[in-house]
Short mmCIF file of C-alpha atoms in Angstrom, two decimals:
data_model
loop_
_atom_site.label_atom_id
_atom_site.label_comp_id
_atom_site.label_asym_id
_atom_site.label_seq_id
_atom_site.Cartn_x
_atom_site.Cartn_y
_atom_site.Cartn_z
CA UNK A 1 0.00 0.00 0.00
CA UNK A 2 1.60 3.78 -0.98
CA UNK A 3 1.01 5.79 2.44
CA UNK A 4 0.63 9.48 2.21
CA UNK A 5 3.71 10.29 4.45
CA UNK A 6 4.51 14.18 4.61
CA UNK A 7 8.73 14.31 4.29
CA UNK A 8 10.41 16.16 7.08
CA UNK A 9 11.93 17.82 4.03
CA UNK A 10 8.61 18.67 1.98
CA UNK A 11 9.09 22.44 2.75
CA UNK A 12 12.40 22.57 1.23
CA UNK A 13 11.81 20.45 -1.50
CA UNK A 14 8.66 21.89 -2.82
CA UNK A 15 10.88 25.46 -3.08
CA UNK A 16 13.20 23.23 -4.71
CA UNK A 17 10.94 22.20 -7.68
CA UNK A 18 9.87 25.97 -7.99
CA UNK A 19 6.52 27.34 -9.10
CA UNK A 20 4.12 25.06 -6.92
CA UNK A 21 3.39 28.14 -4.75
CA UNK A 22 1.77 29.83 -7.89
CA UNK A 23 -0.29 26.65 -8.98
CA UNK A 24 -4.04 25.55 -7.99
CA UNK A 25 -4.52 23.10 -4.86
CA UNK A 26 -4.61 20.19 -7.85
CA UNK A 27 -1.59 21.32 -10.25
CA UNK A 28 0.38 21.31 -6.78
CA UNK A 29 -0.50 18.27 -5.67
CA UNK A 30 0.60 16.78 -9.22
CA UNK A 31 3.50 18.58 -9.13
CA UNK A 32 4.70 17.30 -5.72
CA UNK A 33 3.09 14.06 -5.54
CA UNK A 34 6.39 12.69 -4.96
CA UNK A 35 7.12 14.63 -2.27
CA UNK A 36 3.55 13.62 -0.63
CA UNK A 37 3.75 10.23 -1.39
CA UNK A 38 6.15 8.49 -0.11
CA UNK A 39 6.50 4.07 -1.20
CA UNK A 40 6.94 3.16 3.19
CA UNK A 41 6.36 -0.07 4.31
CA UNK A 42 2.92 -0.53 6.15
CA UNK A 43 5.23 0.44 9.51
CA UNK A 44 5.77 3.93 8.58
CA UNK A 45 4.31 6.02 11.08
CA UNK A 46 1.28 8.10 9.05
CA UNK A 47 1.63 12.01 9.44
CA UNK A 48 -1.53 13.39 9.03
CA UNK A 49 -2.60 16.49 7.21
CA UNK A 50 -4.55 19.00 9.50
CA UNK A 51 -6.33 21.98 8.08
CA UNK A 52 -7.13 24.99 10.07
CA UNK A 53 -7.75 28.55 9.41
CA UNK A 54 -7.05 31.65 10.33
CA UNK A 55 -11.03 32.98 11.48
CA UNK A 56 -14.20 32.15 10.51
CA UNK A 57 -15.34 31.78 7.14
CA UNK A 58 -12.31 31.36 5.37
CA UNK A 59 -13.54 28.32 3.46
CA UNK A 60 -11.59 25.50 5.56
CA UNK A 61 -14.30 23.04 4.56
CA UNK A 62 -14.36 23.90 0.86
CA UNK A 63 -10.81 23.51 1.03
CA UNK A 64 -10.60 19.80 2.74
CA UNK A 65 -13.12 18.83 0.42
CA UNK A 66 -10.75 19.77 -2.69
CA UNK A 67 -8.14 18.24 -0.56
CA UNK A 68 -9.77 14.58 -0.54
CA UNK A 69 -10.89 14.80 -3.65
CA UNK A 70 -7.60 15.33 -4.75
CA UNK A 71 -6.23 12.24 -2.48
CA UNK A 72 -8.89 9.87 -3.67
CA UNK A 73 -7.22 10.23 -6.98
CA UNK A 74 -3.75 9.50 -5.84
CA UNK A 75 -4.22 6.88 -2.94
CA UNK A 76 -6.62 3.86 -1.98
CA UNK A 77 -8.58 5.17 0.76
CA UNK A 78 -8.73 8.53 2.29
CA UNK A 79 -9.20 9.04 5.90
CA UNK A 80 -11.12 11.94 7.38
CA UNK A 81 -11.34 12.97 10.73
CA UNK A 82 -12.95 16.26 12.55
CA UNK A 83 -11.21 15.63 16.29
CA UNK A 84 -13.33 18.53 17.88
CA UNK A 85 -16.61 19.19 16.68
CA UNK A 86 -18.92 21.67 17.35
CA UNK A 87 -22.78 21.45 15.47
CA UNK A 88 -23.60 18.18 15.48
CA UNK A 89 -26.22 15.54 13.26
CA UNK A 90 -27.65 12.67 14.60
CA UNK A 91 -26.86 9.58 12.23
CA UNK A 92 -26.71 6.55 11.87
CA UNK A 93 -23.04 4.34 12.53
CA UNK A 94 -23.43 1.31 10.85
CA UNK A 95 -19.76 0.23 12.08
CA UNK A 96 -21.83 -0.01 15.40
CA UNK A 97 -25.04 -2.15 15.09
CA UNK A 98 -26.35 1.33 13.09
CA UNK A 99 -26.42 2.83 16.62
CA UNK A 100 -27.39 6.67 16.98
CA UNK A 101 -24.66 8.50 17.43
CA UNK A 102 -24.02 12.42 17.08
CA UNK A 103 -20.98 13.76 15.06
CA UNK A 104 -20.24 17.33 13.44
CA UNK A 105 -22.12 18.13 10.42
CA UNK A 106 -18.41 18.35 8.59
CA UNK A 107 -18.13 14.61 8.94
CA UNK A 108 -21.73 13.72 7.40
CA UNK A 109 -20.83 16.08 4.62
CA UNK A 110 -17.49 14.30 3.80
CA UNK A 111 -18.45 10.78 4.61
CA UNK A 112 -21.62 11.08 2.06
CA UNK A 113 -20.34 12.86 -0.78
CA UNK A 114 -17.36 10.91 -1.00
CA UNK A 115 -18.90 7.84 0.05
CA UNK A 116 -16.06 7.00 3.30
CA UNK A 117 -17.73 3.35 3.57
CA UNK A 118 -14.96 2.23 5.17
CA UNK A 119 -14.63 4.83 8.16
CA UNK A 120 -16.50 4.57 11.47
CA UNK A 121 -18.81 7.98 11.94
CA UNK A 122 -18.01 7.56 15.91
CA UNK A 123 -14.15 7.67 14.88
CA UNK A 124 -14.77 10.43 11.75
CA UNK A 125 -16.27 12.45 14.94
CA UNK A 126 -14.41 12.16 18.61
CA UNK A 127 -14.73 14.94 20.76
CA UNK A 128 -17.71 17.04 20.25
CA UNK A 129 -18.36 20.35 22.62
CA UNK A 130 -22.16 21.09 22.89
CA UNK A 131 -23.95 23.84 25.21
CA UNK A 132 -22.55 22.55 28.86
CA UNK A 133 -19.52 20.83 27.83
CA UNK A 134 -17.03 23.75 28.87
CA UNK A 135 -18.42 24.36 31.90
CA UNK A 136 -18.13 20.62 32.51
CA UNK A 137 -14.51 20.35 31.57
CA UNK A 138 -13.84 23.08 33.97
CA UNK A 139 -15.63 21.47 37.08
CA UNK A 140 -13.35 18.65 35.88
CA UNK A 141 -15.94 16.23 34.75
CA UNK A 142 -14.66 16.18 31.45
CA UNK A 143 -10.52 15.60 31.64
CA UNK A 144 -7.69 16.66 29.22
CA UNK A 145 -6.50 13.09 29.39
CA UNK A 146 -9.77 11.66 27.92
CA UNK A 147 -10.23 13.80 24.96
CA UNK A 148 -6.66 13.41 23.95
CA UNK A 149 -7.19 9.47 24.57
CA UNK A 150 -10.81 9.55 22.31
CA UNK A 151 -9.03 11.87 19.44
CA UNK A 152 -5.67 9.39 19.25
CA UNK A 153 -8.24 6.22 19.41
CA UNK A 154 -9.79 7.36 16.58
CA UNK A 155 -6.96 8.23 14.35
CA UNK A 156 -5.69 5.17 14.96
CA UNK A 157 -8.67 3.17 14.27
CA UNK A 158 -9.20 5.77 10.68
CA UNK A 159 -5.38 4.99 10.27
CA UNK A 160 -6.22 1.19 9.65
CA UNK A 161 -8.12 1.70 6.49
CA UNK A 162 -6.58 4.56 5.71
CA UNK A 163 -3.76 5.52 3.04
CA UNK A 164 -3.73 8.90 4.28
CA UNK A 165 -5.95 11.31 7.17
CA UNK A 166 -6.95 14.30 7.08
CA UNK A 167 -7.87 16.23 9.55
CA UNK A 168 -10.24 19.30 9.51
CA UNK A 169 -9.93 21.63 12.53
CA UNK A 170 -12.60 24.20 13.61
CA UNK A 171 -12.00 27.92 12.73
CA UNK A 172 -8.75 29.17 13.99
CA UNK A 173 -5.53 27.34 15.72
CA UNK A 174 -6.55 28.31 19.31
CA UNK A 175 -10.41 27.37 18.92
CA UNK A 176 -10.70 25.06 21.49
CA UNK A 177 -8.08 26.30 23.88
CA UNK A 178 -10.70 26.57 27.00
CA UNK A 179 -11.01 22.97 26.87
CA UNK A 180 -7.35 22.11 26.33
CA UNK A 181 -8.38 20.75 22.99
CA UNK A 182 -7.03 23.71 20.77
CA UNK A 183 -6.63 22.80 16.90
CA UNK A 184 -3.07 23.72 17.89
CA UNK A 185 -2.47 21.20 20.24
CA UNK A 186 -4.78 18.70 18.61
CA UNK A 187 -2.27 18.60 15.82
CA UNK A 188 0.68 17.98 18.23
CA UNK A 189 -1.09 14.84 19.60
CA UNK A 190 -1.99 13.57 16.26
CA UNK A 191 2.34 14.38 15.32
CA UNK A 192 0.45 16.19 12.05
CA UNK A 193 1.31 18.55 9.70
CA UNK A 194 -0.27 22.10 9.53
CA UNK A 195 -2.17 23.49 6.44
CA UNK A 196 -3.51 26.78 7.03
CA UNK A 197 -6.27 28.35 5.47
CA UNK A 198 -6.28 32.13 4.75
CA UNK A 199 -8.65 34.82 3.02
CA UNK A 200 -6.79 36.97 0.24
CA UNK A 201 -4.92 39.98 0.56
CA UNK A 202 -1.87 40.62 1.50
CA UNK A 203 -1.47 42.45 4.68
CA UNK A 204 -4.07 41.47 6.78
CA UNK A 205 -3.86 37.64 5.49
CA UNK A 206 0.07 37.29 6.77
CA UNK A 207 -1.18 38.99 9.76
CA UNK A 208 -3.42 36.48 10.51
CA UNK A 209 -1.13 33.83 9.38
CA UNK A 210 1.12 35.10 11.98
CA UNK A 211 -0.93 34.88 15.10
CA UNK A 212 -1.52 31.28 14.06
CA UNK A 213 2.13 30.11 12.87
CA UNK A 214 3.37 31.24 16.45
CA UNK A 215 0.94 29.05 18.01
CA UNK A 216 1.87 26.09 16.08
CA UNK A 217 5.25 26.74 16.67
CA UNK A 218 4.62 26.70 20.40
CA UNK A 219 3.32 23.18 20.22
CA UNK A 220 5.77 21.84 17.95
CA UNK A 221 3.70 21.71 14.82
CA UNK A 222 5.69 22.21 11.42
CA UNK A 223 3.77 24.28 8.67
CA UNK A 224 3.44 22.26 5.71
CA UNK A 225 1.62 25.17 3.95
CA UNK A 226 -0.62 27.54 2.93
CA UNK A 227 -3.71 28.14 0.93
CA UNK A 228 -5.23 31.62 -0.13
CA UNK A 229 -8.73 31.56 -0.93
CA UNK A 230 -11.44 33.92 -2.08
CA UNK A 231 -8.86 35.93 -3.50
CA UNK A 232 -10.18 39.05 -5.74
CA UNK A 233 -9.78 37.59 -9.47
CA UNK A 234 -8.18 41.15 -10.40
CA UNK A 235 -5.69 40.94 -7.54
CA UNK A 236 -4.96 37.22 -7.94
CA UNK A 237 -1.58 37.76 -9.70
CA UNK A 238 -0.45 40.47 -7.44
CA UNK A 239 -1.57 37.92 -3.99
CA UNK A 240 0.52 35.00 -5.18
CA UNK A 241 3.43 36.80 -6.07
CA UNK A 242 3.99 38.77 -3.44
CA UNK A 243 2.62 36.61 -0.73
CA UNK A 244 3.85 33.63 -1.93
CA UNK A 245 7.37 35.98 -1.34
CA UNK A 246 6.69 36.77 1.62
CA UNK A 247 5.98 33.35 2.82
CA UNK A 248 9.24 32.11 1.24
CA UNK A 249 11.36 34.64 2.65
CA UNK A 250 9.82 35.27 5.99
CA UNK A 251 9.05 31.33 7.22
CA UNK A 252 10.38 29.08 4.47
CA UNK A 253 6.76 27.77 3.97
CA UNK A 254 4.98 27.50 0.37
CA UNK A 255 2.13 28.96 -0.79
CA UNK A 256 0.40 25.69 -1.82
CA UNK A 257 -2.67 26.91 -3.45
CA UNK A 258 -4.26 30.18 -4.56
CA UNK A 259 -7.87 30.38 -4.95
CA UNK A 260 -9.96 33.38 -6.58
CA UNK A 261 -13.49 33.97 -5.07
CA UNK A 262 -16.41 32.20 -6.73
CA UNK A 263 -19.32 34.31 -5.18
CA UNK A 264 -22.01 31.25 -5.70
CA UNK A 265 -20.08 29.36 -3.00
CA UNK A 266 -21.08 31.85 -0.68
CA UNK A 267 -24.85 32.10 -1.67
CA UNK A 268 -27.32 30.57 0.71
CA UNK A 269 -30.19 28.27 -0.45
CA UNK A 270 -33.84 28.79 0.78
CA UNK A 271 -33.12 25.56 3.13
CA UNK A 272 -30.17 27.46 4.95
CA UNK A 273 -32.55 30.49 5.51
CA UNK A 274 -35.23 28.12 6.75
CA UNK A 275 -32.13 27.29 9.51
CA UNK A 276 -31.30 30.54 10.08
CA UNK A 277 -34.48 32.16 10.84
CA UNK A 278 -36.50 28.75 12.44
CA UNK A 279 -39.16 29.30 9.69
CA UNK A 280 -41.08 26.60 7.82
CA UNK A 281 -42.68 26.38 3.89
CA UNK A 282 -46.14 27.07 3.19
CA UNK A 283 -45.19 26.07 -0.05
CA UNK A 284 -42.20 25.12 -2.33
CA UNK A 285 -40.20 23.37 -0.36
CA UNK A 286 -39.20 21.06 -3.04
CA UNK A 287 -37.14 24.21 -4.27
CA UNK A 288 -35.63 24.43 -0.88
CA UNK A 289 -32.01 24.34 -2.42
CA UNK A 290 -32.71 27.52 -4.64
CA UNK A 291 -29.70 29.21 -4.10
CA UNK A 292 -29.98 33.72 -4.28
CA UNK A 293 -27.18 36.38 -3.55
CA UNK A 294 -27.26 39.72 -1.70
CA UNK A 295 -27.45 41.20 -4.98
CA UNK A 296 -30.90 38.83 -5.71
CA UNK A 297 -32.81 40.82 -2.48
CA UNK A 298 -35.68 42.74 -2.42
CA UNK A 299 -37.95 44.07 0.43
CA UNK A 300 -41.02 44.90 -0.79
CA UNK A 301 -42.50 48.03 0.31
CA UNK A 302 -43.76 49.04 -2.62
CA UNK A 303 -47.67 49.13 -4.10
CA UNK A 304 -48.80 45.73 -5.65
CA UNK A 305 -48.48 47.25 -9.27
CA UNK A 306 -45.18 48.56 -8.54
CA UNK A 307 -44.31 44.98 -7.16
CA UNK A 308 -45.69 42.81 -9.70
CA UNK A 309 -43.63 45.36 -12.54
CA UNK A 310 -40.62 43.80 -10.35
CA UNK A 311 -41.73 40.53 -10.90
CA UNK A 312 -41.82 40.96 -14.62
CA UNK A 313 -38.94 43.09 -14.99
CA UNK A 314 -36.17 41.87 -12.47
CA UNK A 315 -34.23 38.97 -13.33
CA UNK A 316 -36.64 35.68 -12.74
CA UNK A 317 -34.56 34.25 -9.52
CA UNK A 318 -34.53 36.90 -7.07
CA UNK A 319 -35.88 37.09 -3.24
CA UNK A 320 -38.41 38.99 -1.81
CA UNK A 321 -39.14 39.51 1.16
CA UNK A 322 -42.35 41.23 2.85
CA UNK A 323 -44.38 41.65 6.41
CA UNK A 324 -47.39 39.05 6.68
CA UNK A 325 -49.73 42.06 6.60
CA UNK A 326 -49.34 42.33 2.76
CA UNK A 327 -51.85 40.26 1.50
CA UNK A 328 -51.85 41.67 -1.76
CA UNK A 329 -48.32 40.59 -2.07
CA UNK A 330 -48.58 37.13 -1.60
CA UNK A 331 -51.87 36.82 -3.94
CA UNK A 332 -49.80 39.12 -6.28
CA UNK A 333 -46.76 36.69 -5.79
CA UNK A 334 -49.27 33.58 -6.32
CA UNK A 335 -50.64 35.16 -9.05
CA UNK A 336 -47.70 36.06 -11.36
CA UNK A 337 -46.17 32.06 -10.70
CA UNK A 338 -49.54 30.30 -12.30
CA UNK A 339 -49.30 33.22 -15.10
CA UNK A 340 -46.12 32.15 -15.97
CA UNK A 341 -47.24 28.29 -15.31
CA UNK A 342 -50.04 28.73 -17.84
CA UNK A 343 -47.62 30.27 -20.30
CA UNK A 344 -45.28 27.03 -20.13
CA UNK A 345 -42.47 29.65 -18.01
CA UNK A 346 -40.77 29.04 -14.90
CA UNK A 347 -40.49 31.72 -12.26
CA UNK A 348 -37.22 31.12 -9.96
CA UNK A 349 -38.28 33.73 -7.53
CA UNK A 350 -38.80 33.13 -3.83
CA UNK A 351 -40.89 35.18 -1.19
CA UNK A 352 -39.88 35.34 2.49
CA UNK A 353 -42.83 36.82 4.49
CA UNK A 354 -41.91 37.61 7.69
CA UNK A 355 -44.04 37.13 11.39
CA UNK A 356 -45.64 34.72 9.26
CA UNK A 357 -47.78 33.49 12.52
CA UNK A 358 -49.80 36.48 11.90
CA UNK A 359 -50.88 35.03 8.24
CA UNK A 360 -54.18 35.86 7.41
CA UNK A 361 -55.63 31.60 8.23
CA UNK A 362 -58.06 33.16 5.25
CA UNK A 363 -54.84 33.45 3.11
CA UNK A 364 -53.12 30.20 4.07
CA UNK A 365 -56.41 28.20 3.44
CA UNK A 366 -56.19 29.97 -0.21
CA UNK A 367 -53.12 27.72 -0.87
CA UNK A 368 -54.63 24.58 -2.41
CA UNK A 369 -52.28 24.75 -5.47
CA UNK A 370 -51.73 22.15 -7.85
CA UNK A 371 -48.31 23.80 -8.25
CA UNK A 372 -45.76 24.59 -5.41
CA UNK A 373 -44.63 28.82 -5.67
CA UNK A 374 -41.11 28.70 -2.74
CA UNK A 375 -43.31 30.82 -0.48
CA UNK A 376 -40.90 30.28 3.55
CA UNK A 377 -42.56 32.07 6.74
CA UNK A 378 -40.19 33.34 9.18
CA UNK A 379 -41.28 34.67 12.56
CA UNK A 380 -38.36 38.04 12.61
CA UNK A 381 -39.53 41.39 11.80
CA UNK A 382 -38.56 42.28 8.17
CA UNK A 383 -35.50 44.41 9.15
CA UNK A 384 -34.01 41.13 11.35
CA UNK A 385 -34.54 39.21 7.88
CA UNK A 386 -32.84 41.93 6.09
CA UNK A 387 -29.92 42.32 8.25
CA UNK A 388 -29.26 38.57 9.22
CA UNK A 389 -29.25 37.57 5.34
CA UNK A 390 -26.64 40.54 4.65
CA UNK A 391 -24.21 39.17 7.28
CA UNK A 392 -24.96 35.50 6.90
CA UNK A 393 -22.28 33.48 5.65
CA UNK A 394 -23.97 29.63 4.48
CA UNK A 395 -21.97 26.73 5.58
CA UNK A 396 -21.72 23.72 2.97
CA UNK A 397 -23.88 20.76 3.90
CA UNK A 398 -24.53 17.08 2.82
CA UNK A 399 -28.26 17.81 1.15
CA UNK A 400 -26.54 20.94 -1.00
CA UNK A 401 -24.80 18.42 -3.50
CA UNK A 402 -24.77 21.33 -6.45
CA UNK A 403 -23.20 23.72 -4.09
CA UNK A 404 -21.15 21.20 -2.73
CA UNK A 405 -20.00 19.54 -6.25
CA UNK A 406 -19.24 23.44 -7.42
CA UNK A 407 -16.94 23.94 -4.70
CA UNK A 408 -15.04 20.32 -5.05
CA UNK A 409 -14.64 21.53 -9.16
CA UNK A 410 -13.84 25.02 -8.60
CA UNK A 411 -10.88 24.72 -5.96
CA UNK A 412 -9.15 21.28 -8.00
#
């Protein structure tokens, strides 16, 4: 079997071979696949990859999902593990007499869409931390000793039918920390090596990279790398040059991978606003993975002329949003989908109506429809809609396969 084994020397040698730095995630895993792989005996100790980032919302799960896609094209099986875990699904582990279990949503994601038969979801998902569980590591009910035991368990059980791990971490090197269980230290236990995840720019992103290098370096945990992503497509050239340089000359670590923003990756689907707000579909929820932008919002506050020349004149897929009071919005709404249903044309808009409990039952008893208009009540005001969409950043989940599949193609 070839084991992914990550050379004490793979820093050195990837500046050697020149140019990987300014290549995607896939050319530079081509390009050093040599350097990854290395022909060990079945002995060899397996040094796992760990991604982290630098904040929130860098794209660290885009990112490990390019990263085992890439793997499962070089190596047998690919093992994936998320040691501390944070929202959790209930599933099913059928490596356990299908017993329930909860693990982080990460794991479903990557278990399903790559289809990790041969990894256990308790092992794909140690150490979770729900509401309570700090509090209960600090009263000492919960011990260093036993999450350290769980997370090596379970990388060595993943390591069995495994040609390589990854690890993803959660947000930033010292998430965790309160519970002793940093990604940081994680890493150390594991004896992996650190990928870190940045946003673009130049500045700010080495800044960043900074904070978590030195605490890496204070547990011993050699930098195999870094990826930029979401960099601005008209400052791509200028990021990977110059902080691919800076990199180089400042750390001795490659820029493995630079990434230009794909704004789609970042749009939510109706189903994610569903999440968000705790609403529910009075119609349409087959469309519930309809995906809109910022740019695709509209509060309506408008007459229902004015509103219904929207309809017809705005691009088809856009969002509106409204107060429960406006009847004539919804009818309007209704209206304009069965007169482009009649004309054999599809209307991708979507209407959010907010404090939807206060729904005319009139209204809702209206909705007999032998067609199904994406029509999601909410129970916020219509200014909490409109802000909380604005700053809401969608995470990628296992029922999202488009968005999912468009992330896997656009960062190999």
């Amino acid at each position: 079997m070839v084991l992914l084994v990550l050379s004490p020397t793979l820093k050195s040698s990837i500046l050697k071979a020149g140019g990987a730095s300014t290549r995607s995630i896939r050319q530079s895993l081509r390009a050093n696949s040599s350097r990854f792989l290395s022909s060990e005996t079945e002995t060899t100790t397996k040094s796992p990859i760990y991604v982290a980032a630098t904040r929130q919302h860098v794209g660290k799960t885009s990112v490990s999902l390019a990263l085992v896609s890439g793997l499962q094209k070089r190596v047998d099986q690919v093992g994936f593990i998320k040691p501390v875990g944070q929202q959790s699904l209930t599933v099913m582990d059928e490596f356990n007499d299908n017993e329930l279990v909860k693990v982080d949503k990460d794991v479903v994601l990557v278990k399903k869409h790559f289809g990790l038969d041969h990894l256990s979801y308790r092992n794909m998902s140690p150490v979770l931390i729900p509401p309570g569980y700090t509090k209960d590591y600090l009263d000492g009910k919960i011990t260093n000793e036993s999450q350290q035991e769980l997370i090596q368990t379970a990388f060595a059980e993943t390591s069995k039918t495994s040609s390589v791990v990854l690890c993803e971490g959660t947000g930033h090197c010292a998430v965790g920390s309160i519970v002793g269980a940093g990604n940081a230290k994680v890493a150390s236990w594991l004896g992996a090596k650190m990928v870190l995840v940045a946003n673009g720019g130049l500045g700010k992103a080495f800044d960043e990279l900074e904070l978590n290098r030195v605490l890496c370096e204070h547990h011993n945990v050699p930098i195999a790398g870094v990826i930029i992503n979401k960099v601005q497509v008209d400052k791509y050239d200028q990021t990977k040059h110059y902080l691919g340089k800076a990199l180089r000359d400042n750390w001795g670590i490659p820029l493995l991978g630079c990434v230009p923003d794909r704004p789609f990756l970042g749009c939510p689907a109706l189903a994610d606003l569903e999440r968000l707000f705790g609403g529910s579909f009075l119609s349409g929820k087959s469309h519930a993975l309809w995906h809109y932008t910022v740019a695709d919002l509209n509060l309506v506050a408008t007459s229902l002329s004015v509103f219904l020349e929207s309809l017809r004149k705005k691009p088809s897929r856009t969002l509106y949003v409204c107060h429960s009071s406006r009847d004539d919005i919804l009818l309007g709404f209704l209206g304009e989908h069965q007169r482009r249903r009649l004309r054999g044309e599809q209307l991708d808009a979507a209407l959010i109506v907010c404090e939807g409990d206060r729904l005319d039952p009139h209204v809702i008893d209206m909705l007999c429809l032998d067609y199904d208009p994406p029509i999601l009540l909410v129970p916020q005001s219509t200014n909490e809609v409109m802000e909380n969409i604005h700053s809401f950043t969608p995470k990628l989940n296992a029922d999202d396969t488009s968005r999912v599949a468009a992330a896997v193609a656009h960062y190999e």
